[in-house]
CSV table of N, CA and C in Angstrom, one decimal:
chain,number,residue,atom,x,y,z
B,1430,MET,N,-68.1,78.8,112.5
B,1430,MET,CA,-68.1,78.4,110.9
B,1430,MET,C,-67.7,79.4,110.0
B,1431,ILE,N,-67.4,80.6,110.8
B,1431,ILE,CA,-66.7,81.5,109.6
B,1431,ILE,C,-65.4,81.1,109.4
B,1432,LYS,N,-64.7,80.4,110.2
B,1432,LYS,CA,-63.4,80.1,110.0
B,1432,LYS,C,-63.2,79.0,108.6
B,1433,TYR,N,-64.3,78.6,108.3
B,1433,TYR,CA,-64.5,77.5,107.2
B,1433,TYR,C,-64.2,78.4,105.9
B,1434,LEU,N,-64.4,79.9,106.1
B,1434,LEU,CA,-64.4,80.7,104.7
B,1434,LEU,C,-62.5,80.7,104.2
B,1435,ILE,N,-61.9,80.4,105.2
B,1435,ILE,CA,-60.7,80.4,104.9
B,1435,ILE,C,-60.3,79.7,103.9
B,1436,ALA,N,-60.7,78.4,103.8
B,1436,ALA,CA,-60.6,77.4,102.5
B,1436,ALA,C,-61.2,78.2,101.4
B,1437,LEU,N,-62.1,78.7,101.4
B,1437,LEU,CA,-62.7,79.5,99.9
B,1437,LEU,C,-61.6,80.6,99.4
B,1438,TRP,N,-61.0,81.1,100.6
B,1438,TRP,CA,-60.2,82.2,100.2
B,1438,TRP,C,-58.7,81.7,100.0
B,1439,THR,N,-58.3,80.5,100.7
B,1439,THR,CA,-57.3,79.9,100.0
B,1439,THR,C,-57.3,79.4,98.7
B,1440,ALA,N,-58.4,79.0,98.3
B,1440,ALA,CA,-58.8,78.5,96.8
B,1440,ALA,C,-58.4,79.5,96.0
B,1441,VAL,N,-59.1,80.7,96.5
B,1441,VAL,CA,-59.0,81.9,95.5
B,1441,VAL,C,-57.5,82.4,95.5
B,1442,ALA,N,-56.7,82.4,96.6
B,1442,ALA,CA,-55.6,83.0,96.5
B,1442,ALA,C,-54.5,81.9,95.9
B,1443,VAL,N,-54.6,80.6,96.1
B,1443,VAL,CA,-53.9,80.0,95.1
B,1443,VAL,C,-54.0,80.0,93.5
B,1444,TYR,N,-55.4,80.1,93.4
B,1444,TYR,CA,-55.8,80.3,92.0
B,1444,TYR,C,-55.1,81.6,91.1
B,1445,ALA,N,-55.4,82.8,91.9
B,1445,ALA,CA,-54.6,84.1,91.7
B,1445,ALA,C,-53.0,83.8,91.9
B,1446,ALA,N,-52.5,83.2,92.7
B,1446,ALA,CA,-51.0,83.1,92.6
B,1446,ALA,C,-50.6,82.4,91.1
B,1447,VAL,N,-51.3,81.1,91.2
B,1447,VAL,CA,-50.7,80.2,90.1
B,1447,VAL,C,-51.1,80.9,88.7
B,1448,SER,N,-52.1,81.5,88.5
B,1448,SER,CA,-52.4,82.5,87.4
B,1448,SER,C,-51.4,83.3,86.8
B,1449,VAL,N,-51.0,83.9,88.0
B,1449,VAL,CA,-50.0,85.4,87.8
B,1449,VAL,C,-48.7,84.6,87.4
B,1450,PHE,N,-48.1,83.6,87.9
B,1450,PHE,CA,-46.8,83.2,87.8
B,1450,PHE,C,-46.8,82.2,86.6
B,1451,ALA,N,-47.8,81.5,86.4
B,1451,ALA,CA,-47.5,80.5,85.6
B,1451,ALA,C,-49.0,80.3,84.6
B,1452,GLY,N,-49.7,81.1,84.5
B,1452,GLY,CA,-51.0,81.2,83.6
B,1452,GLY,C,-51.0,81.4,82.4
B,1453,ALA,N,-52.0,81.9,81.5
B,1453,ALA,CA,-51.6,82.2,80.1
B,1453,ALA,C,-51.0,83.6,79.9
B,1454,VAL,N,-51.5,84.4,80.9
B,1454,VAL,CA,-50.9,85.7,80.5
B,1454,VAL,C,-50.1,86.1,81.7
B,1455,GLY,N,-49.6,85.3,82.6
B,1455,GLY,CA,-48.6,85.4,83.6
B,1455,GLY,C,-47.3,85.8,83.3
B,1456,PHE,N,-46.5,85.8,84.2
B,1456,PHE,CA,-45.1,86.0,84.2
B,1456,PHE,C,-44.4,85.0,83.3
B,1457,SER,N,-44.2,83.8,83.4
B,1457,SER,CA,-43.8,82.9,82.6
B,1457,SER,C,-44.0,83.1,81.0
B,1458,ALA,N,-45.5,83.2,80.9
B,1458,ALA,CA,-45.8,83.4,79.4
B,1458,ALA,C,-44.9,84.6,78.8
B,1459,TYR,N,-45.0,85.9,79.6
B,1459,TYR,CA,-44.6,87.0,79.2
B,1459,TYR,C,-43.1,86.9,78.8
B,1460,GLU,N,-42.5,86.2,79.8
B,1460,GLU,CA,-41.0,85.8,79.5
B,1460,GLU,C,-40.9,85.0,78.1
B,1461,ASP,N,-41.4,84.1,77.8
B,1461,ASP,CA,-41.5,83.2,76.7
B,1461,ASP,C,-41.8,84.3,75.4
B,1462,LEU,N,-42.6,85.2,75.5
B,1462,LEU,CA,-43.2,86.2,74.5
B,1462,LEU,C,-42.0,87.1,74.2
B,1463,LYS,N,-41.3,87.6,75.4
B,1463,LYS,CA,-40.6,88.4,75.2
B,1463,LYS,C,-39.0,87.6,74.4
B,1464,THR,N,-38.6,86.5,74.8
B,1464,THR,CA,-37.6,85.8,74.1
B,1464,THR,C,-38.0,85.4,72.4
B,1465,GLU,N,-39.2,85.2,72.3
B,1465,GLU,CA,-39.3,84.9,71.0
B,1465,GLU,C,-39.5,86.7,70.2
B,1466,ARG,N,-39.9,87.4,70.8
B,1466,ARG,CA,-39.7,88.8,70.4
B,1466,ARG,C,-38.2,89.1,70.0
B,1467,GLU,N,-37.3,88.8,70.9
B,1467,GLU,CA,-35.8,89.0,70.4
B,1467,GLU,C,-35.2,88.1,69.1
B,1468,ARG,N,-35.9,86.8,69.3
B,1468,ARG,CA,-35.5,85.9,68.1
B,1468,ARG,C,-36.2,86.2,67.0
B,1469,GLN,N,-37.1,86.8,67.0
B,1469,GLN,CA,-37.9,87.4,65.6
B,1469,GLN,C,-37.0,88.6,65.2
B,1470,GLN,N,-36.6,89.3,66.3
B,1470,GLN,CA,-36.2,90.6,65.9
B,1470,GLN,C,-34.5,90.2,65.2
B,1471,ALA,N,-33.7,89.3,65.8
B,1471,ALA,CA,-32.7,88.9,65.4
B,1471,ALA,C,-32.6,88.6,63.8
B,1472,ASN,N,-33.7,87.6,63.6
B,1472,ASN,CA,-34.0,87.2,62.2
B,1472,ASN,C,-34.4,88.5,61.4
B,1473,MET,N,-35.1,89.5,61.9
B,1473,MET,CA,-35.2,90.6,61.1
B,1473,MET,C,-33.8,91.6,60.6
B,1474,ASN,N,-33.1,91.4,61.6
B,1474,ASN,CA,-31.7,92.3,61.4
B,1474,ASN,C,-31.0,91.2,60.3
B,1475,ALA,N,-31.1,90.0,60.4
B,1475,ALA,CA,-30.2,89.1,59.6
B,1475,ALA,C,-30.7,89.4,58.0
B,1476,LEU,N,-32.2,89.2,58.1
B,1476,LEU,CA,-32.7,89.4,56.8
B,1476,LEU,C,-32.3,90.8,56.1
B,1477,SER,N,-32.4,92.0,56.8
B,1477,SER,CA,-32.0,93.3,56.6
B,1477,SER,C,-30.3,93.4,56.1
B,1478,LEU,N,-29.6,92.5,56.4
B,1478,LEU,CA,-28.1,92.5,56.1
B,1478,LEU,C,-28.3,91.7,54.7
B,1479,ILE,N,-29.0,90.5,54.7
B,1479,ILE,CA,-29.1,89.8,53.5
B,1479,ILE,C,-29.5,90.8,52.4
B,1480,ASN,N,-30.8,91.5,52.5
B,1480,ASN,CA,-31.1,92.5,51.4
B,1480,ASN,C,-30.5,93.4,51.2
B,1481,GLU,N,-29.5,94.0,52.1
B,1481,GLU,CA,-28.7,94.7,51.6
B,1481,GLU,C,-27.6,94.6,50.6
B,1482,GLU,N,-27.2,93.2,50.7
B,1482,GLU,CA,-26.0,92.6,50.2
B,1482,GLU,C,-26.8,92.3,48.8
B,1483,LEU,N,-28.0,92.1,48.8
B,1483,LEU,CA,-28.7,91.7,47.6
B,1483,LEU,C,-28.8,92.9,46.8
B,1484,GLU,N,-28.9,93.9,47.4
B,1484,GLU,CA,-29.3,95.0,46.6
B,1484,GLU,C,-27.9,95.8,46.3
B,1485,ASN,N,-26.7,95.5,46.9
B,1485,ASN,CA,-25.4,95.8,46.1
B,1485,ASN,C,-25.0,95.3,45.2
B,1486,SER,N,-25.3,93.6,45.2
B,1486,SER,CA,-25.0,92.9,43.9
B,1486,SER,C,-26.0,93.4,42.8
B,1487,LYS,N,-27.2,93.6,43.1
B,1487,LYS,CA,-28.1,94.2,41.9
B,1487,LYS,C,-27.5,95.6,41.1
B,1488,ASN,N,-27.1,96.2,42.2
B,1488,ASN,CA,-26.7,97.5,41.7
B,1488,ASN,C,-24.9,97.2,40.6
B,1489,ALA,N,-24.3,96.5,41.5
B,1489,ALA,CA,-23.3,96.1,40.7
B,1489,ALA,C,-23.6,95.4,39.2
B,1490,LEU,N,-24.4,94.5,39.0
B,1490,LEU,CA,-24.8,94.2,37.9
B,1490,LEU,C,-25.5,95.1,37.0
B,1491,LEU,N,-26.4,96.1,37.5
B,1491,LEU,CA,-26.7,97.1,36.8
B,1491,LEU,C,-25.6,98.2,36.1
B,1492,TYR,N,-24.8,98.4,36.8
B,1492,TYR,CA,-23.7,99.3,36.7
B,1492,TYR,C,-22.4,99.1,36.4
B,1493,ASP,N,-21.9,97.9,36.6
B,1493,ASP,CA,-20.4,97.7,36.8
B,1493,ASP,C,-20.3,96.6,35.6
B,1494,ARG,N,-19.3,96.9,34.8
B,1494,ARG,CA,-19.3,96.1,33.5
B,1494,ARG,C,-18.5,95.0,33.9
B,1495,ASP,N,-17.4,95.3,34.9
B,1495,ASP,CA,-16.6,93.9,35.6
B,1495,ASP,C,-17.4,93.0,35.8
B,1496,THR,N,-18.1,93.5,37.0
B,1496,THR,CA,-19.1,92.5,37.9
B,1496,THR,C,-19.9,91.7,36.4
B,1497,ILE,N,-20.3,92.1,35.8
B,1497,ILE,CA,-21.3,91.5,34.7
B,1497,ILE,C,-20.3,90.6,33.9
B,1498,THR,N,-19.2,90.9,33.6
B,1498,THR,CA,-18.2,90.2,33.0
B,1498,THR,C,-17.8,88.6,33.9
B,1499,VAL,N,-17.4,89.0,35.1
B,1499,VAL,CA,-17.3,87.9,36.3
B,1499,VAL,C,-18.3,86.8,36.4
B,1500,TYR,N,-19.6,87.6,36.3
B,1500,TYR,CA,-20.7,86.5,36.5
B,1500,TYR,C,-21.0,85.9,35.3
B,1501,ALA,N,-20.9,86.3,34.2
B,1501,ALA,CA,-20.9,85.6,32.8
B,1501,ALA,C,-20.0,84.7,32.6
B,1502,ARG,N,-18.6,84.8,33.0
B,1502,ARG,CA,-17.9,83.5,33.1
B,1502,ARG,C,-18.0,82.5,34.0
B,1503,GLU,N,-18.4,83.0,35.2
B,1503,GLU,CA,-19.1,81.9,36.1
B,1503,GLU,C,-20.3,81.2,35.6
B,1504,LEU,N,-21.0,81.6,34.5
B,1504,LEU,CA,-22.0,81.0,34.0
B,1504,LEU,C,-21.4,80.4,32.6
B,1505,GLY,N,-20.2,80.4,32.3
B,1505,GLY,CA,-19.5,79.5,31.1
B,1505,GLY,C,-19.8,80.4,29.9
B,1506,PHE,N,-20.0,81.8,29.9
B,1506,PHE,CA,-20.2,82.7,28.9
B,1506,PHE,C,-18.7,83.4,28.6
B,1507,GLY,N,-18.4,83.7,27.4
B,1507,GLY,CA,-17.3,84.4,27.2
B,1507,GLY,C,-17.2,85.3,26.0
B,1508,GLU,N,-16.3,86.1,25.7
B,1508,GLU,CA,-16.4,87.0,24.5
B,1508,GLU,C,-15.9,86.3,23.2
B,1509,GLU,N,-16.0,86.6,22.2
B,1509,GLU,CA,-15.9,86.2,20.7
B,1509,GLU,C,-14.7,85.4,20.8
B,1510,ASP,N,-13.5,86.2,20.9
B,1510,ASP,CA,-12.4,85.3,20.7
B,1510,ASP,C,-11.7,84.4,21.9
B,1511,GLU,N,-12.6,84.5,22.8
B,1511,GLU,CA,-12.2,83.7,24.1
B,1511,GLU,C,-12.2,81.8,23.8
B,1512,LYS,N,-11.4,81.5,24.2
B,1512,LYS,CA,-11.6,79.8,24.1
B,1512,LYS,C,-11.4,79.2,25.8
B,1513,PHE,N,-12.5,78.3,26.0
B,1513,PHE,CA,-12.4,77.8,27.4
B,1513,PHE,C,-11.8,76.4,27.6
B,1514,VAL,N,-11.3,76.3,28.5
B,1514,VAL,CA,-10.8,75.0,29.0
B,1514,VAL,C,-11.4,74.4,30.1
B,1515,ARG,N,-12.4,73.2,30.1
B,1515,ARG,CA,-12.8,72.8,31.2
B,1515,ARG,C,-12.1,71.4,31.7
B,1516,ILE,N,-12.0,71.6,33.2
B,1516,ILE,CA,-11.2,70.5,33.7
B,1516,ILE,C,-12.2,69.8,34.4
B,1517,VAL,N,-12.7,68.5,34.0
B,1517,VAL,CA,-13.5,67.7,35.0
B,1517,VAL,C,-13.1,67.0,36.2
B,1518,GLY,N,-13.9,67.4,37.0
B,1518,GLY,CA,-13.7,67.0,38.6
B,1518,GLY,C,-13.5,67.8,39.4
B,1519,LEU,N,-13.5,68.9,38.9
B,1519,LEU,CA,-13.2,70.0,40.1
B,1519,LEU,C,-14.3,70.8,40.8
B,1520,GLY,N,-15.6,70.1,40.2
B,1520,GLY,CA,-16.7,70.7,40.8
B,1520,GLY,C,-17.2,72.1,39.8
B,1521,GLY,N,-18.3,72.5,40.2
B,1521,GLY,CA,-19.0,73.6,39.7
B,1521,GLY,C,-18.1,74.8,39.8
B,1522,ALA,N,-18.3,75.6,39.1
B,1522,ALA,CA,-17.9,77.1,39.2
B,1522,ALA,C,-18.6,78.3,39.8
B,1523,ARG,N,-20.0,77.6,39.7
B,1523,ARG,CA,-21.1,78.5,40.4
B,1523,ARG,C,-20.8,78.6,41.7
B,1524,LYS,N,-20.8,80.2,42.1
B,1524,LYS,CA,-20.8,80.3,43.8
B,1524,LYS,C,-22.3,81.1,44.0
B,1525,GLN,N,-22.6,80.6,45.3
B,1525,GLN,CA,-23.8,81.1,45.6
B,1525,GLN,C,-23.4,82.6,46.6
B,1526,ARG,N,-23.9,83.6,46.1
B,1526,ARG,CA,-23.5,84.8,46.5
B,1526,ARG,C,-23.7,85.2,47.9
B,1527,THR,N,-25.1,84.8,47.9
B,1527,THR,CA,-25.7,85.2,49.7
B,1527,THR,C,-26.6,84.2,49.8
B,1528,ALA,N,-26.8,84.0,51.2
B,1528,ALA,CA,-27.5,83.1,51.7
B,1528,ALA,C,-29.4,83.9,51.7
B,1529,PRO,N,-30.1,82.8,51.1
B,1529,PRO,CA,-31.7,83.5,51.0
B,1529,PRO,C,-32.1,83.9,52.5
B,1530,GLY,N,-31.7,83.4,53.9
B,1530,GLY,CA,-32.2,83.5,54.7
B,1530,GLY,C,-33.0,82.5,55.4
B,1531,GLN,N,-34.0,82.5,56.3
B,1531,GLN,CA,-34.2,81.4,57.0
B,1531,GLN,C,-35.8,81.9,57.6
B,1532,ILE,N,-36.8,80.8,57.6
B,1532,ILE,CA,-37.8,81.2,57.9
B,1532,ILE,C,-37.9,80.4,59.7
B,1533,VAL,N,-38.3,81.8,60.3
B,1533,VAL,CA,-38.5,81.8,61.8
B,1533,VAL,C,-39.9,81.5,62.1
B,1534,THR,N,-40.4,80.6,62.6
B,1534,THR,CA,-42.1,80.6,63.1
B,1534,THR,C,-42.0,80.9,64.5
B,1535,ALA,N,-43.1,81.3,64.8
B,1535,ALA,CA,-43.3,81.8,66.4
B,1535,ALA,C,-43.6,80.5,67.0
B,1536,VAL,N,-43.1,80.5,68.3
B,1536,VAL,CA,-43.1,79.1,69.2
B,1536,VAL,C,-44.1,79.9,70.2
B,1537,LYS,N,-45.4,79.0,70.3
B,1537,LYS,CA,-46.3,79.3,71.3
B,1537,LYS,C,-45.8,79.1,72.8
B,1538,PRO,N,-46.1,80.2,73.4
B,1538,PRO,CA,-45.8,80.2,74.6
B,1538,PRO,C,-46.4,79.0,75.6
B,1539,VAL,N,-45.3,78.5,76.5
B,1539,VAL,CA,-45.6,77.3,77.4
B,1539,VAL,C,-46.5,77.8,78.8
B,1540,SER,N,-47.9,77.5,79.0
B,1540,SER,CA,-48.4,78.3,80.0
B,1540,SER,C,-49.3,76.8,80.7
B,1541,MET,N,-49.8,76.8,81.8
B,1541,MET,CA,-50.6,76.3,82.5
B,1541,MET,C,-52.0,76.4,82.0
B,1542,ASN,N,-52.7,75.4,81.7
B,1542,ASN,CA,-54.2,75.2,81.4
B,1542,ASN,C,-54.9,75.9,82.5
B,1543,ASP,N,-56.3,76.6,82.1
B,1543,ASP,CA,-56.9,77.3,83.1
B,1543,ASP,C,-57.7,76.2,84.0
B,1544,HIS,N,-57.9,75.2,83.4
B,1544,HIS,CA,-58.6,73.9,84.4
B,1544,HIS,C,-57.7,73.4,85.0
B,1545,LEU,N,-56.4,73.2,84.7
B,1545,LEU,CA,-55.4,72.8,85.6
B,1545,LEU,C,-55.2,73.8,86.8
B,1546,ILE,N,-55.3,74.8,86.7
B,1546,ILE,CA,-55.2,76.1,87.6
B,1546,ILE,C,-56.4,76.0,88.7
B,1547,SER,N,-57.6,75.6,88.1
B,1547,SER,CA,-58.9,75.8,88.5
B,1547,SER,C,-58.8,74.4,89.9
B,1548,ILE,N,-58.0,73.4,89.2
B,1548,ILE,CA,-58.2,71.9,90.2
B,1548,ILE,C,-57.1,72.2,91.0
B,1549,ILE,N,-56.1,72.8,91.0
B,1549,ILE,CA,-55.1,73.1,92.0
B,1549,ILE,C,-55.7,73.9,93.0
B,1550,ALA,N,-56.2,74.9,92.5
B,1550,ALA,CA,-57.0,75.8,93.5
B,1550,ALA,C,-58.0,75.2,94.5
B,1551,ILE,N,-59.0,74.3,93.9
B,1551,ILE,CA,-59.7,73.7,94.5
B,1551,ILE,C,-59.3,72.5,95.3
B,1552,CYS,N,-58.2,71.9,95.1
B,1552,CYS,CA,-57.5,71.1,96.0
B,1552,CYS,C,-56.8,71.5,97.3
B,1553,ALA,N,-56.3,72.9,96.8
B,1553,ALA,CA,-55.8,73.6,97.9
B,1553,ALA,C,-56.8,74.0,99.0
B,1554,GLY,N,-57.9,74.3,98.6
B,1554,GLY,CA,-59.2,74.9,99.5
B,1554,GLY,C,-59.8,73.6,100.1
B,1555,LEU,N,-59.6,72.5,99.4
B,1555,LEU,CA,-60.3,71.4,100.3
B,1555,LEU,C,-59.3,70.8,101.2
B,1556,ALA,N,-58.0,71.0,100.7
B,1556,ALA,CA,-56.9,70.6,101.8
B,1556,ALA,C,-57.2,71.2,103.1
B,1557,VAL,N,-57.5,72.5,102.9
B,1557,VAL,CA,-57.6,73.6,104.3
B,1557,VAL,C,-58.9,73.2,104.9
B,1558,CYS,N,-59.9,73.0,104.0
B,1558,CYS,CA,-61.0,72.5,104.8
B,1558,CYS,C,-61.1,71.3,105.5
B,1559,VAL,N,-60.4,70.2,104.8
B,1559,VAL,CA,-60.2,68.9,105.5
B,1559,VAL,C,-59.4,69.4,107.0
B,1560,ALA,N,-58.6,70.0,106.8
B,1560,ALA,CA,-57.3,70.2,108.2
B,1560,ALA,C,-58.5,71.1,109.2
B,1561,LEU,N,-59.4,71.8,108.3
B,1561,LEU,CA,-60.1,72.5,109.7
B,1561,LEU,C,-61.2,71.5,110.5
B,1562,LEU,N,-61.6,70.6,109.7
B,1562,LEU,CA,-62.7,69.7,109.9
B,1562,LEU,C,-61.8,68.5,110.9
B,1563,VAL,N,-60.3,68.2,110.5
B,1563,VAL,CA,-60.0,67.6,111.5
B,1563,VAL,C,-59.4,67.8,112.7
B,1564,SER,N,-59.1,69.2,112.5
B,1564,SER,CA,-58.8,70.3,113.7
B,1564,SER,C,-60.2,70.2,114.7
B,1565,ASP,N,-61.3,70.0,114.3
B,1565,ASP,CA,-62.6,70.8,114.8
B,1565,ASP,C,-63.0,69.3,115.3
B,1566,ALA,N,-62.8,68.2,114.5
B,1566,ALA,CA,-62.9,66.8,115.2
B,1566,ALA,C,-62.2,66.5,116.4
B,1567,LEU,N,-60.9,66.9,116.2
B,1567,LEU,CA,-59.9,66.4,117.7
B,1567,LEU,C,-60.3,67.3,118.5
B,1568,ASN,N,-60.8,68.7,118.5
B,1568,ASN,CA,-61.1,69.5,119.7
B,1568,ASN,C,-62.2,68.8,120.1
B,1569,PHE,N,-63.3,68.7,119.5
B,1569,PHE,CA,-64.7,68.4,120.0
B,1569,PHE,C,-64.1,66.9,120.9
B,1570,ARG,N,-63.5,65.6,120.2
B,1570,ARG,CA,-63.3,64.5,121.2
B,1570,ARG,C,-62.6,64.8,122.5
B,1571,SER,N,-61.8,66.0,122.4
B,1571,SER,CA,-60.9,66.5,123.7
B,1571,SER,C,-61.9,67.2,124.5
B,1572,ASP,N,-62.9,67.5,124.2
B,1572,ASP,CA,-64.0,68.7,124.7
B,1572,ASP,C,-64.8,67.5,125.3
B,1573,ASP,N,-65.2,66.3,124.8
B,1573,ASP,CA,-66.1,65.5,125.4
B,1573,ASP,C,-65.4,64.6,126.5
B,1574,SER,N,-64.2,64.4,126.5
B,1574,SER,CA,-63.4,63.7,127.4
B,1574,SER,C,-63.2,63.9,129.1
């Protein structure tokens, strides 16, 4: 009868192994989180570069008269004695200087549900128990003959 405890220990071992590799806090979920962290870090680096470009543009507009003149001309402004010629059909003169960045949302890591892991472990334990029962039944019949 003690050998039937093997079925129980098999279920426990299967549950532990599947939880470690595919569970919510297992290796698979950890790798997904590391990948997501790297993706978020890359986005933060891109946003830092955009912030630096915007800071440079702001400083140029605050302190550089030539930059202000270029921006004003792009918006259609000019000095007192200037005259403008507009050519229709060439598209707008406005240029977007920097991209605003992108929103990156975190993706939930994919892992096996705890109930599914329990069912797999119970099935493995039952399979070992049935195998032991069949083995005992066959041995019992061969002993009777």
